[in-house]
Short mmCIF file of C-alpha atoms and ligand atoms in Angstrom, two decimals:
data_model
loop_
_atom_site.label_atom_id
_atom_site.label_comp_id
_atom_site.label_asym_id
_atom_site.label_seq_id
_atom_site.Cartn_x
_atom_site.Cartn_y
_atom_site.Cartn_z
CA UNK A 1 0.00 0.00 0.00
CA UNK A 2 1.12 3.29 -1.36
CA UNK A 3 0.95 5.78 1.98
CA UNK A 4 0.64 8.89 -0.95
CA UNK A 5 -2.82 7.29 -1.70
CA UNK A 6 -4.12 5.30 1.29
CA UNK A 7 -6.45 6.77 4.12
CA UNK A 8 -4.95 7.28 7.15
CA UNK A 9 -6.03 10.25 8.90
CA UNK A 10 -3.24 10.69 11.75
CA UNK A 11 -3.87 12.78 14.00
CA UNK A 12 -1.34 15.51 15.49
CA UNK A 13 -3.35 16.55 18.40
CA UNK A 14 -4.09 14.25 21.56
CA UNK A 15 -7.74 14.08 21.94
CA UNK A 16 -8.54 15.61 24.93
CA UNK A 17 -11.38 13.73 26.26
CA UNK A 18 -9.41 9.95 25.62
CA UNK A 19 -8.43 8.32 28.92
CA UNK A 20 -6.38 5.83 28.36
CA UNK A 21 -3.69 4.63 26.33
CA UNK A 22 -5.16 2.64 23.64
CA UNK A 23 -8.23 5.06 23.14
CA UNK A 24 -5.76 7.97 22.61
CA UNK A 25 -3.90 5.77 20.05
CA UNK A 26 -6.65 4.37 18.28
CA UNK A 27 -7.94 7.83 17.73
CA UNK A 28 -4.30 9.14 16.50
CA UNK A 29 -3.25 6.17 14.91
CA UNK A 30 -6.37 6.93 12.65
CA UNK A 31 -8.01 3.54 13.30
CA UNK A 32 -11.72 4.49 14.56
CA UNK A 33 -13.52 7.56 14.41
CA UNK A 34 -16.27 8.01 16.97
CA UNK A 35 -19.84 8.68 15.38
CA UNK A 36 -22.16 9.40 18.71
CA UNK A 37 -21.38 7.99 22.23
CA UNK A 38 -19.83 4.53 22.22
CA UNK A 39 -20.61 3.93 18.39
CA UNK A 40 -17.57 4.01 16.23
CA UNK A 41 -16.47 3.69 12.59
CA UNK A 42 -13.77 1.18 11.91
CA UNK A 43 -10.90 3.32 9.35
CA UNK A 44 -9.00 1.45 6.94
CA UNK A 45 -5.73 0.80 9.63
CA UNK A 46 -8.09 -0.03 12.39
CA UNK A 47 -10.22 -2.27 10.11
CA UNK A 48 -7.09 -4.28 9.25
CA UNK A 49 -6.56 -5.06 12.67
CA UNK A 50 -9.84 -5.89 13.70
CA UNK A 51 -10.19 -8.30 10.70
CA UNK A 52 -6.64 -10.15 11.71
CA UNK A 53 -8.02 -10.71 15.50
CA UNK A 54 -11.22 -11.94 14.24
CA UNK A 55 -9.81 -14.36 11.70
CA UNK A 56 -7.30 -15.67 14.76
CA UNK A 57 -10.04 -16.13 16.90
CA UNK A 58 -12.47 -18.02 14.21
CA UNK A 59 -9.45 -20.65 13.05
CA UNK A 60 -9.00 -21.25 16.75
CA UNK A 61 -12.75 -21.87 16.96
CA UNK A 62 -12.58 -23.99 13.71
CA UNK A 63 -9.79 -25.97 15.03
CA UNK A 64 -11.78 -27.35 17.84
CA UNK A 65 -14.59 -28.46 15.58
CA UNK A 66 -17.10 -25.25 16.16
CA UNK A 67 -19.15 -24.42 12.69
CA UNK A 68 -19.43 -20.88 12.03
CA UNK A 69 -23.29 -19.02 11.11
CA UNK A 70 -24.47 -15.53 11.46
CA UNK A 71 -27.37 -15.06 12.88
CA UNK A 72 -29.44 -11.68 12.60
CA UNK A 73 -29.00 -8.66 14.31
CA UNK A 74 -32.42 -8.18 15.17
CA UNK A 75 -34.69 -10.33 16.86
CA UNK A 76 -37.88 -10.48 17.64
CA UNK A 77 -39.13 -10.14 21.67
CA UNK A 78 -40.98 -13.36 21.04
CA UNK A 79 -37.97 -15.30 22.07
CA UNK A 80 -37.00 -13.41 24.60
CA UNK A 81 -39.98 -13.85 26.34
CA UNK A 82 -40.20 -17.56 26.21
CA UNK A 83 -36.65 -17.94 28.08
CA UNK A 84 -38.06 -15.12 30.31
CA UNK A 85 -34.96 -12.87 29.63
CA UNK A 86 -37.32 -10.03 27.84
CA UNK A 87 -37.86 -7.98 30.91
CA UNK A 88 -34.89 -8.96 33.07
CA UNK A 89 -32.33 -7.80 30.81
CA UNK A 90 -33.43 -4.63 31.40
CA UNK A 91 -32.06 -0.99 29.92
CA UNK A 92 -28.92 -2.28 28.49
CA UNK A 93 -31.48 -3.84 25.80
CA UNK A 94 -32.04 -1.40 23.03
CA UNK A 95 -36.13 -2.60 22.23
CA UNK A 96 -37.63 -1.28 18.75
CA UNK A 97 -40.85 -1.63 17.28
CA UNK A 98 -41.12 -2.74 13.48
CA UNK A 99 -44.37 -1.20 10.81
CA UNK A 100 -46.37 -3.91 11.69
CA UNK A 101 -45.65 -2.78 15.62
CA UNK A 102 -43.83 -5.67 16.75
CA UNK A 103 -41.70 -6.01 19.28
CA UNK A 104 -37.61 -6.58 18.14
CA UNK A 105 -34.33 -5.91 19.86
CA UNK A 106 -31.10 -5.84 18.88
CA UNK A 107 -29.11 -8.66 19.76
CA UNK A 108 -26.83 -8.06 22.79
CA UNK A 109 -26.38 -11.77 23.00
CA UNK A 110 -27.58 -14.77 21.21
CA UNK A 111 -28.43 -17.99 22.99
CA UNK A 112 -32.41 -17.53 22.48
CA UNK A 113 -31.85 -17.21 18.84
CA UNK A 114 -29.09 -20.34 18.40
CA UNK A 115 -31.53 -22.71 20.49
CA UNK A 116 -34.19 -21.77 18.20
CA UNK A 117 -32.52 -22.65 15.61
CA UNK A 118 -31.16 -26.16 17.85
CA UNK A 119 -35.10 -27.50 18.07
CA UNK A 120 -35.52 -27.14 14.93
CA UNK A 121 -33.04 -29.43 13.34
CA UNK A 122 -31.45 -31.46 16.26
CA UNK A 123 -33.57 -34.18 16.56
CA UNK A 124 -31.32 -36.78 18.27
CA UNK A 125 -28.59 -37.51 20.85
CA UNK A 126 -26.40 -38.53 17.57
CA UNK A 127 -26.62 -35.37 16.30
CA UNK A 128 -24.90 -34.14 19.55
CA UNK A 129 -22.31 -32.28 20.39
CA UNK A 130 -22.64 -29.53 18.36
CA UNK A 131 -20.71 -25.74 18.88
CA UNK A 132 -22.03 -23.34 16.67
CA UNK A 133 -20.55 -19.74 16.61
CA UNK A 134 -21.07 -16.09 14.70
CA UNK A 135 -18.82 -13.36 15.38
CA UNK A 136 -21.03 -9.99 14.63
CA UNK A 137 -22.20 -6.82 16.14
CA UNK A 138 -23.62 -6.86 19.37
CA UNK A 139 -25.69 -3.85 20.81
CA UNK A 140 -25.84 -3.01 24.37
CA UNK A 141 -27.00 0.16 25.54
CA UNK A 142 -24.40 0.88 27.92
CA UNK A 143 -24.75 2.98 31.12
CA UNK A 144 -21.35 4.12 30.60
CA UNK A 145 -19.83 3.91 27.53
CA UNK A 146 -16.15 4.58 27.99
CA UNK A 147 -12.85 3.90 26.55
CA UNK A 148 -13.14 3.79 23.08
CA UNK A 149 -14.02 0.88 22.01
CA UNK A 150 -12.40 -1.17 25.43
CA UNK A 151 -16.49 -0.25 26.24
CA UNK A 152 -18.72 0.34 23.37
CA UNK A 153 -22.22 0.30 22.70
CA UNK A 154 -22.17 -1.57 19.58
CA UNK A 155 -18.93 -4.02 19.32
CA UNK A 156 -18.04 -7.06 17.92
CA UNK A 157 -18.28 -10.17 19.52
CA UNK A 158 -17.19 -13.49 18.99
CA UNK A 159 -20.21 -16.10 20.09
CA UNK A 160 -20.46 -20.10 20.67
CA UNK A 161 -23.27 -21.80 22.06
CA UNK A 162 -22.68 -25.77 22.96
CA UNK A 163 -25.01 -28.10 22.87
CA UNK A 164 -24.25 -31.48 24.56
CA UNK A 165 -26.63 -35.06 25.04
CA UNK A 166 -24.89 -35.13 29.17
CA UNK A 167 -23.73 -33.52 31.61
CA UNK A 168 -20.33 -34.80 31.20
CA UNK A 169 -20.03 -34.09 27.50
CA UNK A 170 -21.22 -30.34 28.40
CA UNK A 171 -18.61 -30.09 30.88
CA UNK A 172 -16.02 -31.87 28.52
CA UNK A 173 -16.75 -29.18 25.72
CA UNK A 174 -16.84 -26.42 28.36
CA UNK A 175 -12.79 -27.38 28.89
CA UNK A 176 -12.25 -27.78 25.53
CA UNK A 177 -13.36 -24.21 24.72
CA UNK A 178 -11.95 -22.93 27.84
CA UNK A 179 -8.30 -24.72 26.47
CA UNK A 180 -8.30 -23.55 22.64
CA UNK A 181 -9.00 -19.71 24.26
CA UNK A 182 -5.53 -20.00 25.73
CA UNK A 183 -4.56 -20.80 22.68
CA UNK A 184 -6.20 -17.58 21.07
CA UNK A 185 -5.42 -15.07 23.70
CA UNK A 186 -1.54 -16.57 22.91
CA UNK A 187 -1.36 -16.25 19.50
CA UNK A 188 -2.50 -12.71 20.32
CA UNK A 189 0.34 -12.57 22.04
CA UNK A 190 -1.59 -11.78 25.65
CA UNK A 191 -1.57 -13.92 28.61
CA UNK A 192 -5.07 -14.64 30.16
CA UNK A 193 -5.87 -15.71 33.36
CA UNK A 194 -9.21 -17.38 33.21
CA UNK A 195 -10.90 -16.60 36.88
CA UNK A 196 -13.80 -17.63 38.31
CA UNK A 197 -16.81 -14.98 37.37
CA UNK A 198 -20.35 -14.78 38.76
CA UNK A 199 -22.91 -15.58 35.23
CA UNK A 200 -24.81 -12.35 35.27
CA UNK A 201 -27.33 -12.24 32.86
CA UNK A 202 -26.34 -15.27 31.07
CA UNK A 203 -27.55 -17.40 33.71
CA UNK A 204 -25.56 -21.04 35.15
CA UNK A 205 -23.21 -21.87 37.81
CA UNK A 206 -19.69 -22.51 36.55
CA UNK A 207 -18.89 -19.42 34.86
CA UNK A 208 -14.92 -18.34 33.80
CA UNK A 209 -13.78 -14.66 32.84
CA UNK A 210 -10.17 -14.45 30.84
CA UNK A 211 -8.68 -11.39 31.81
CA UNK A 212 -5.62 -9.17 30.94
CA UNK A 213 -3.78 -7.76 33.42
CA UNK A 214 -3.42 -4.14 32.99
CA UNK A 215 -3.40 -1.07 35.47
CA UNK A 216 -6.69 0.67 32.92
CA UNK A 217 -8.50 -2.52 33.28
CA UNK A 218 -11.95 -2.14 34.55
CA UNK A 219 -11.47 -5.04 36.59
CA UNK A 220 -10.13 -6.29 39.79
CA UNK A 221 -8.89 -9.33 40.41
CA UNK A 222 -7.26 -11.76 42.93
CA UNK A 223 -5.00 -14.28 41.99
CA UNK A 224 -2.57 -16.98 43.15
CA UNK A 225 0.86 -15.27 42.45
CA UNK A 226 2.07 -19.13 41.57
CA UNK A 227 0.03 -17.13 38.43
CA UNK A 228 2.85 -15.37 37.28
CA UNK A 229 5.75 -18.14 36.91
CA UNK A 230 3.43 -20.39 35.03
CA UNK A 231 4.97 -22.64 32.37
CA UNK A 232 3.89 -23.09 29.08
CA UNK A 233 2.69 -26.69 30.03
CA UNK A 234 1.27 -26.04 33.26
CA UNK A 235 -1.55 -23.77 31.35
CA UNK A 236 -3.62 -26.10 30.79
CA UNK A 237 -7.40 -26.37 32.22
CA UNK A 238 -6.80 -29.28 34.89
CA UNK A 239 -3.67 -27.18 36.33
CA UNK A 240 -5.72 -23.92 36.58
CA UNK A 241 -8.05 -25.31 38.36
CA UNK A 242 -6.18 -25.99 41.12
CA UNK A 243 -4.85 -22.09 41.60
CA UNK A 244 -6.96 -19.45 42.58
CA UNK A 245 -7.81 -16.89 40.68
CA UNK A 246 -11.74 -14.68 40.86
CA UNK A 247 -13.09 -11.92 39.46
CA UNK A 248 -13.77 -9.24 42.10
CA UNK A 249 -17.56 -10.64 42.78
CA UNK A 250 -16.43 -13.82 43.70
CA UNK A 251 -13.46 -12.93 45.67
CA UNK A 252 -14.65 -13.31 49.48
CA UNK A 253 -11.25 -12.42 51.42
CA UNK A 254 -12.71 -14.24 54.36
CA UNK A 255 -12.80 -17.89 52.81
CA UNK A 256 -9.46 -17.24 50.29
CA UNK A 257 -7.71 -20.34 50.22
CA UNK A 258 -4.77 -18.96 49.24
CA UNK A 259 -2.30 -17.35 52.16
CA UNK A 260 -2.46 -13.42 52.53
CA UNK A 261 1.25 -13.59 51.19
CA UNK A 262 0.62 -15.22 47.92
CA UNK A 263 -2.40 -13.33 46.98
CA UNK A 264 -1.84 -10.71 44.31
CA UNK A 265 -4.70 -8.11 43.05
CA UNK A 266 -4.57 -6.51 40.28
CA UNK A 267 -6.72 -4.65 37.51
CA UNK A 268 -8.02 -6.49 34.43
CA UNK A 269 -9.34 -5.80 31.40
CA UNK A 270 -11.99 -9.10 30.34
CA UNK A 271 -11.65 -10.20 26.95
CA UNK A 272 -13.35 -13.76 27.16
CA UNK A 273 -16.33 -14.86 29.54
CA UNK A 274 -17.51 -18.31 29.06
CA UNK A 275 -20.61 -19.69 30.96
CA UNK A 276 -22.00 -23.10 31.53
CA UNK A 277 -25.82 -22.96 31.96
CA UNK A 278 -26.91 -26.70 31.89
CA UNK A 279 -30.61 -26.61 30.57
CA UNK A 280 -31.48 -23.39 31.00
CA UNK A 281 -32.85 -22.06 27.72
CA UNK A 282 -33.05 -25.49 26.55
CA UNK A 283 -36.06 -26.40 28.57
CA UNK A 284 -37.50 -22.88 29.06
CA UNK A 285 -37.46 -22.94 24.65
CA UNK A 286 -38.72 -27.01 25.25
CA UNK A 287 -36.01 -28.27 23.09
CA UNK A 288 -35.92 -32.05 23.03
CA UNK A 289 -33.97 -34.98 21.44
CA UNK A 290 -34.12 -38.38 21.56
CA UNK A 291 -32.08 -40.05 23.82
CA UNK A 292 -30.37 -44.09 23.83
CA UNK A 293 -33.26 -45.16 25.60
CA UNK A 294 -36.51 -43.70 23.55
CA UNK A 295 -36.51 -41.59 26.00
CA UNK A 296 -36.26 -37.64 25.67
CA UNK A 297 -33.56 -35.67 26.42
CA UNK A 298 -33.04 -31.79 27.32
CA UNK A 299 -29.63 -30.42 25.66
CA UNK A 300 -27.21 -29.17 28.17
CA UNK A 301 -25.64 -25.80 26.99
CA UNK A 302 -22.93 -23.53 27.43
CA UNK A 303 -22.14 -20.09 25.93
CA UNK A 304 -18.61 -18.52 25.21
CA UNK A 305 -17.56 -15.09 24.37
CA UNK A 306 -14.70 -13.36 23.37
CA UNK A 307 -15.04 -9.32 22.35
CA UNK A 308 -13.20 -8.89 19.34
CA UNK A 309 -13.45 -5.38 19.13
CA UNK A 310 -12.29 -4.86 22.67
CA UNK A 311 -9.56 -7.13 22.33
CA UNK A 312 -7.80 -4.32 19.37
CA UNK A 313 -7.90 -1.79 22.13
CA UNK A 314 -6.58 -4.77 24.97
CA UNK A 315 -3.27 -4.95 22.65
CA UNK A 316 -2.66 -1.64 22.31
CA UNK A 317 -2.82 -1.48 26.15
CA UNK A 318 -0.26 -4.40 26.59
CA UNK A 319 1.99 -3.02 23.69
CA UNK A 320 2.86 0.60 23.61
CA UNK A 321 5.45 2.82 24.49
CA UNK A 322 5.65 6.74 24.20
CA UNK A 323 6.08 6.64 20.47
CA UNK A 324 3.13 4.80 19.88
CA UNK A 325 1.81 1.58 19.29
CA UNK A 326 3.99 -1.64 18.96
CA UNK A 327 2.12 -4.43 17.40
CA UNK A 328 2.74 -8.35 17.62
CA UNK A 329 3.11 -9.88 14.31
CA UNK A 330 0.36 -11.83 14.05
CA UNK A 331 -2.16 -8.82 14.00
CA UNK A 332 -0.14 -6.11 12.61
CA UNK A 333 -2.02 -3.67 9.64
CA UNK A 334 0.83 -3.89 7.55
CA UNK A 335 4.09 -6.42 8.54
CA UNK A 336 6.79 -4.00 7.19
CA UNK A 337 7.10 -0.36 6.86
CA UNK A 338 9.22 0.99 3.36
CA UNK A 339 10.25 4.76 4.34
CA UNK A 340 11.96 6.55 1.13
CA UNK A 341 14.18 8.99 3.54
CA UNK A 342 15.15 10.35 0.82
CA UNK A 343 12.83 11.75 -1.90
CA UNK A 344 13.79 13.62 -5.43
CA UNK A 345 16.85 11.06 -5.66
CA UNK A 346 16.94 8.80 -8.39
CA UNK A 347 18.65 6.18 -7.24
CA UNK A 348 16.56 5.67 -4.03
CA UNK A 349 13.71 6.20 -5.83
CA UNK A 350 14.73 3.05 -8.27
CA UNK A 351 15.78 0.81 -5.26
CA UNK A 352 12.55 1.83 -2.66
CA UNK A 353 10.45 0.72 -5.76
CA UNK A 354 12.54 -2.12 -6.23
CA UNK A 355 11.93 -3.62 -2.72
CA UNK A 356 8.51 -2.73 -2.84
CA UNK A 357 7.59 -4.65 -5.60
CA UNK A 358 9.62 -7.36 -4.04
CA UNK A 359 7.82 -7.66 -0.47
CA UNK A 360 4.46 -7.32 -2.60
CA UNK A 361 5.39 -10.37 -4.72
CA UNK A 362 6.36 -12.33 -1.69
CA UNK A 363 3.12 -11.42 -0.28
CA UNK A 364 4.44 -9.22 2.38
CA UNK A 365 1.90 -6.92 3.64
CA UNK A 366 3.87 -4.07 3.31
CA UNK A 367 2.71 0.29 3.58
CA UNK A 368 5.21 2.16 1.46
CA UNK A 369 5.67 5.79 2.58
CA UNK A 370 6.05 7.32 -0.96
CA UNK A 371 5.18 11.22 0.76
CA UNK A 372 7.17 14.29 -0.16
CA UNK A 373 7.19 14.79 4.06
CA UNK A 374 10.72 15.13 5.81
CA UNK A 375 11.73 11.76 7.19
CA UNK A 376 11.54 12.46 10.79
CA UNK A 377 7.69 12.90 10.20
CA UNK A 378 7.30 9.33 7.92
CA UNK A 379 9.50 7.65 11.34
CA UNK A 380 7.39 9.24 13.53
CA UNK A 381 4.04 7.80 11.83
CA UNK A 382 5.33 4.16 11.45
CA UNK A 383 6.17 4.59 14.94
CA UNK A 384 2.97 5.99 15.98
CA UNK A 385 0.53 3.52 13.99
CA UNK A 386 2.82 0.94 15.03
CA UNK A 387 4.26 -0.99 12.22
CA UNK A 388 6.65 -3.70 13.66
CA UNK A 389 9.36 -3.65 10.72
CA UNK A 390 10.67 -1.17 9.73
CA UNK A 391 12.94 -0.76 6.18
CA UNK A 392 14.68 2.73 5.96
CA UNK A 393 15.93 3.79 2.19
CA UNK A 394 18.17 7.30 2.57
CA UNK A 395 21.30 7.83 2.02
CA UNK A 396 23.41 5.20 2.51
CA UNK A 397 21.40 3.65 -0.25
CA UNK A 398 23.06 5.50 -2.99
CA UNK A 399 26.52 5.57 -0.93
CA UNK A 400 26.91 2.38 0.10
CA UNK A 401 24.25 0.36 -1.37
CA UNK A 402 22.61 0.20 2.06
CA UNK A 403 19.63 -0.60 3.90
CA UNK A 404 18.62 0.36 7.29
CA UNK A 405 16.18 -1.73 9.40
CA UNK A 406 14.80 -0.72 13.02
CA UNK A 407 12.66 -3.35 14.83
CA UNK A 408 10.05 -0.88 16.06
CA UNK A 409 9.58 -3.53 19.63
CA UNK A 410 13.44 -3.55 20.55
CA UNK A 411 14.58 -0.36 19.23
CA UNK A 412 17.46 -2.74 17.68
CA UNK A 413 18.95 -1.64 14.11
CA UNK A 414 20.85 -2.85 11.65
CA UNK A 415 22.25 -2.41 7.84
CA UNK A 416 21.01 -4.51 5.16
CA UNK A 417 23.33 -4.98 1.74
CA UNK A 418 20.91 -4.72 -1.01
CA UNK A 419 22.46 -7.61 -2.43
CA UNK A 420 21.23 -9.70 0.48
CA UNK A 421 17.63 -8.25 0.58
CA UNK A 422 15.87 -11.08 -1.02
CA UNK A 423 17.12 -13.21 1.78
CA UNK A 424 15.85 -10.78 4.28
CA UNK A 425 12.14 -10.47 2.22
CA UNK A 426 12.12 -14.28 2.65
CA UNK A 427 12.94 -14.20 6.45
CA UNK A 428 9.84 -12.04 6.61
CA UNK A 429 7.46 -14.75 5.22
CA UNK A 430 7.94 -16.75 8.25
C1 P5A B 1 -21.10 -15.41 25.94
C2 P5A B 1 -21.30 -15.42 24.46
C3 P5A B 1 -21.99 -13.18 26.71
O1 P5A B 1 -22.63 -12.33 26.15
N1 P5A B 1 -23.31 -14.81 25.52
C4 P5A B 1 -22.76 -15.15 24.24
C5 P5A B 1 -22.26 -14.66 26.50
N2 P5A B 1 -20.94 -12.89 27.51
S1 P5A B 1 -20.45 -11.42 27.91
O2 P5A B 1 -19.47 -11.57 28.95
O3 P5A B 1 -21.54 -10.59 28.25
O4 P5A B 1 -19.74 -10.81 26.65
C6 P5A B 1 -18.67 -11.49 26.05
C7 P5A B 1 -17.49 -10.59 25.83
O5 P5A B 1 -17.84 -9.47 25.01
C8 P5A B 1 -17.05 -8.35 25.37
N3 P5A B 1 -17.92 -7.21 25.68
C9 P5A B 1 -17.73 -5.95 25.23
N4 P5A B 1 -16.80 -5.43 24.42
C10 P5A B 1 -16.87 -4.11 24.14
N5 P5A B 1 -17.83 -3.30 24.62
C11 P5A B 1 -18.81 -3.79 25.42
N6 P5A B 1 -19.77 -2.97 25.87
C12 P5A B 1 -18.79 -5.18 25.76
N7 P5A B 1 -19.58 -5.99 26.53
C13 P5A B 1 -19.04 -7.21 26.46
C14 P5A B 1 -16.22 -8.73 26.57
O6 P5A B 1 -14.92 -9.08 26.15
C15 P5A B 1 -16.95 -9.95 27.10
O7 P5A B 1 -16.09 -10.84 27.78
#
């Protein structure tokens, strides 16, 4: 991508009215723009991002054997009322009224809809387990939005709903999903802790929250401080189980079975919340299968969330530094940044449209800054939007036949020969 003709409307200003980190960043970085309270636009750089998350988090879902749908955005306030959620859920549920004056809402969650959908075509224990997931917008009228997008109104969110034949399956799947989001928050490049949460709305009594630790986290929690030396292989679900770790709710300091000395508090931001509900919309929706016996069976369910959107603005917060944003690999906009340093050269210009060309072939994703700017103003951007490669063309280019690199994490640089640049485009691939 050609910077000269892409859309990326940096700004120079700090917003005044952004709290934290990632908000401030987003907003400079030109990634969202905010359209009324807690609704924002996704811009091209911050659409990029969101897109590489969400495409993480669906192959880990895939992986596990979950089929992906989309279910609508509206729904009708029939459904709602047969689980019995209609008037509990309250003000956060933005109600509308269609020409025909029916009763819809839009979706802040989706497990009415999903086991509609369940008693329809599930007929038998044999067609059991089944995970079925969507990741779409979600509406919630928030009391507070704040945050950016850490707390919108509308956001994305990623959505399973299990549905087992026993108990034992639905507590099986429940680990498995609870396992392959490790998995997802790693290739993210976050560590979760998963800590006990209370089920809210959702409803059910084994209920786990994955949270990143971070001081602008909206949540507190308490943890085993065995936590933070965890091996690779010791996060699995059986080990966690046996550390302590809750969400502020379920934290009761007088029955902590963890000694004052090893507990550790600390803010959180939640990024995952998974819930095990047994038969709770199942029977209030009358779903039924047959079972081994002729007899009928009741699906038991679980739900499991992860906010996609939120988790852009959760990066940011865990990778940052003064300069800007710093992001992992895996969900970078663009993998390398190409700064001509030097414009009106001939030479440069030849080579910096040499190398571009190159990394596009190789199927780099690459954002060429082709602008007649000065070159402290090009560093500063790739620095700013956060761009974790960078490939400097100046003057040592025409001297000395010379590239400069700067990994935009460590700070480190070094010089690349231009004869050996096809080795380093092909290190890049990896
Ligand atoms: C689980 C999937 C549920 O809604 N039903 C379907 C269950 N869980 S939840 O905890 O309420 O939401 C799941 C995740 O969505 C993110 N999230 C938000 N992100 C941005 N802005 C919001 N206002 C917002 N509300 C929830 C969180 O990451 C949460 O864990």
């Amino acid at each position: 991508m050609r910077l000269s003709a892409y859309f990326l409307p940096v700004l120079k200003e700090v917003p005044a009215d952004a709290q934290i980190a990632s908000h401030r960043l987003m907003l400079r970085a030109g990634m969202i723009n905010q359209c009324a309270s807690g609704l924002y636009s996704w811009l091209p750089l911050g659409q990029r991002v969101l897109s590489k998350i969400e495409k993480i988090v669906s192959e880990e879902q895939d992986k596990i054997g979950c089929h992906r749908v989309i279910m609508p955005t509206l729904q009708p306030a029939s459904l709602w009322q047969e689980s019995g959620r209609y008037e509990d859920y309250g003000k956060e549920m933005l109600r509308v009224k269609d020409r025909h004056d029916r009763d819809l809402l839009f979706g802040p969650t989706n497990e009415e809809v999903i086991t509609d959908v369940v008693r329809q075509y599930i007929k038998s224990y044999r067609d059991l387990p089944q995970v079925l997931y969507q990741i779409t917008w979600k509406f919630r009228d928030e009391m507070r939005p704040r945050f950016g997008v850490m707390r919108g109104r509308e956001f994305l969110m990623k959505d399973a709903y299990s549905f087992d034949a026993t108990y034992e399956g639905a507590r099986a799947t429940y680990q498995r999903i609870f396992e392959s989001y490790l998995r997802t928050f790693d290739r993210l490049g976050l560590v979760a802790i998963p800590v006990k949460a209370d089920s809210g709305a959702i409803g059910g009594d084994l209920s786990h929250e994955f949270q990143i630790m971070a001081e602008t986290g909206e949540s507190t929690v308490y943890y085993d401080a065995s936590y933070d030396n965890l091996t690779p292989k010791e996060r699995t679900f059986e080990h966690l189980q046996t550390l302590y770790a809750a969400a502020d709710e379920k934290h009761d300091p007088d029955n902590c079975p963890v000694p004052e000395d090893r507990l550790k508090s600390a803010r959180g931001i939640e990024v995952g919340h998974i819930f095990y509900f047994g038969k709770k919309y199942s029977e209030a929706l009358n779903v039924k299968v047959s079972g081994t016996d002729g007899q009928h069976v009741v699906p038991e369910m679980g739900s499991y969330g992860i906010g996609v959107s939120r988790l852009v603005a959760a990066i940011i917060e865990a990778n940052h530094d003064d300069a800007g944003i710093i992001w992992p690999d895996a969900v970078a906009p663009f993998k390398v940044a190409l700064i001509l340093a030097k414009t009106g050269d001939a030479t440069c210009d030849a080579i910096v449209n040499d190398v571009y060309e190159k990394l596009q072939r190789q199927g780099i994703e690459v954002l060429f800054d082709d602008r007649d700017e000065r070159p402290g103003a090009k560093f500063a951007t790739m620095d700013l939007i956060g761009i974790p490669h960078h490939l400097i063309i100046g003057n040592k280019a025409i001297q000395e036949s010379q590239l400069e690199y700067k990994n935009r994490r460590t700070g480190a640089r070094e010089m690349i020969n231009l004869s050996a640049i096809d080795t380093w485009i092909e290190g890049m691939r990896g």
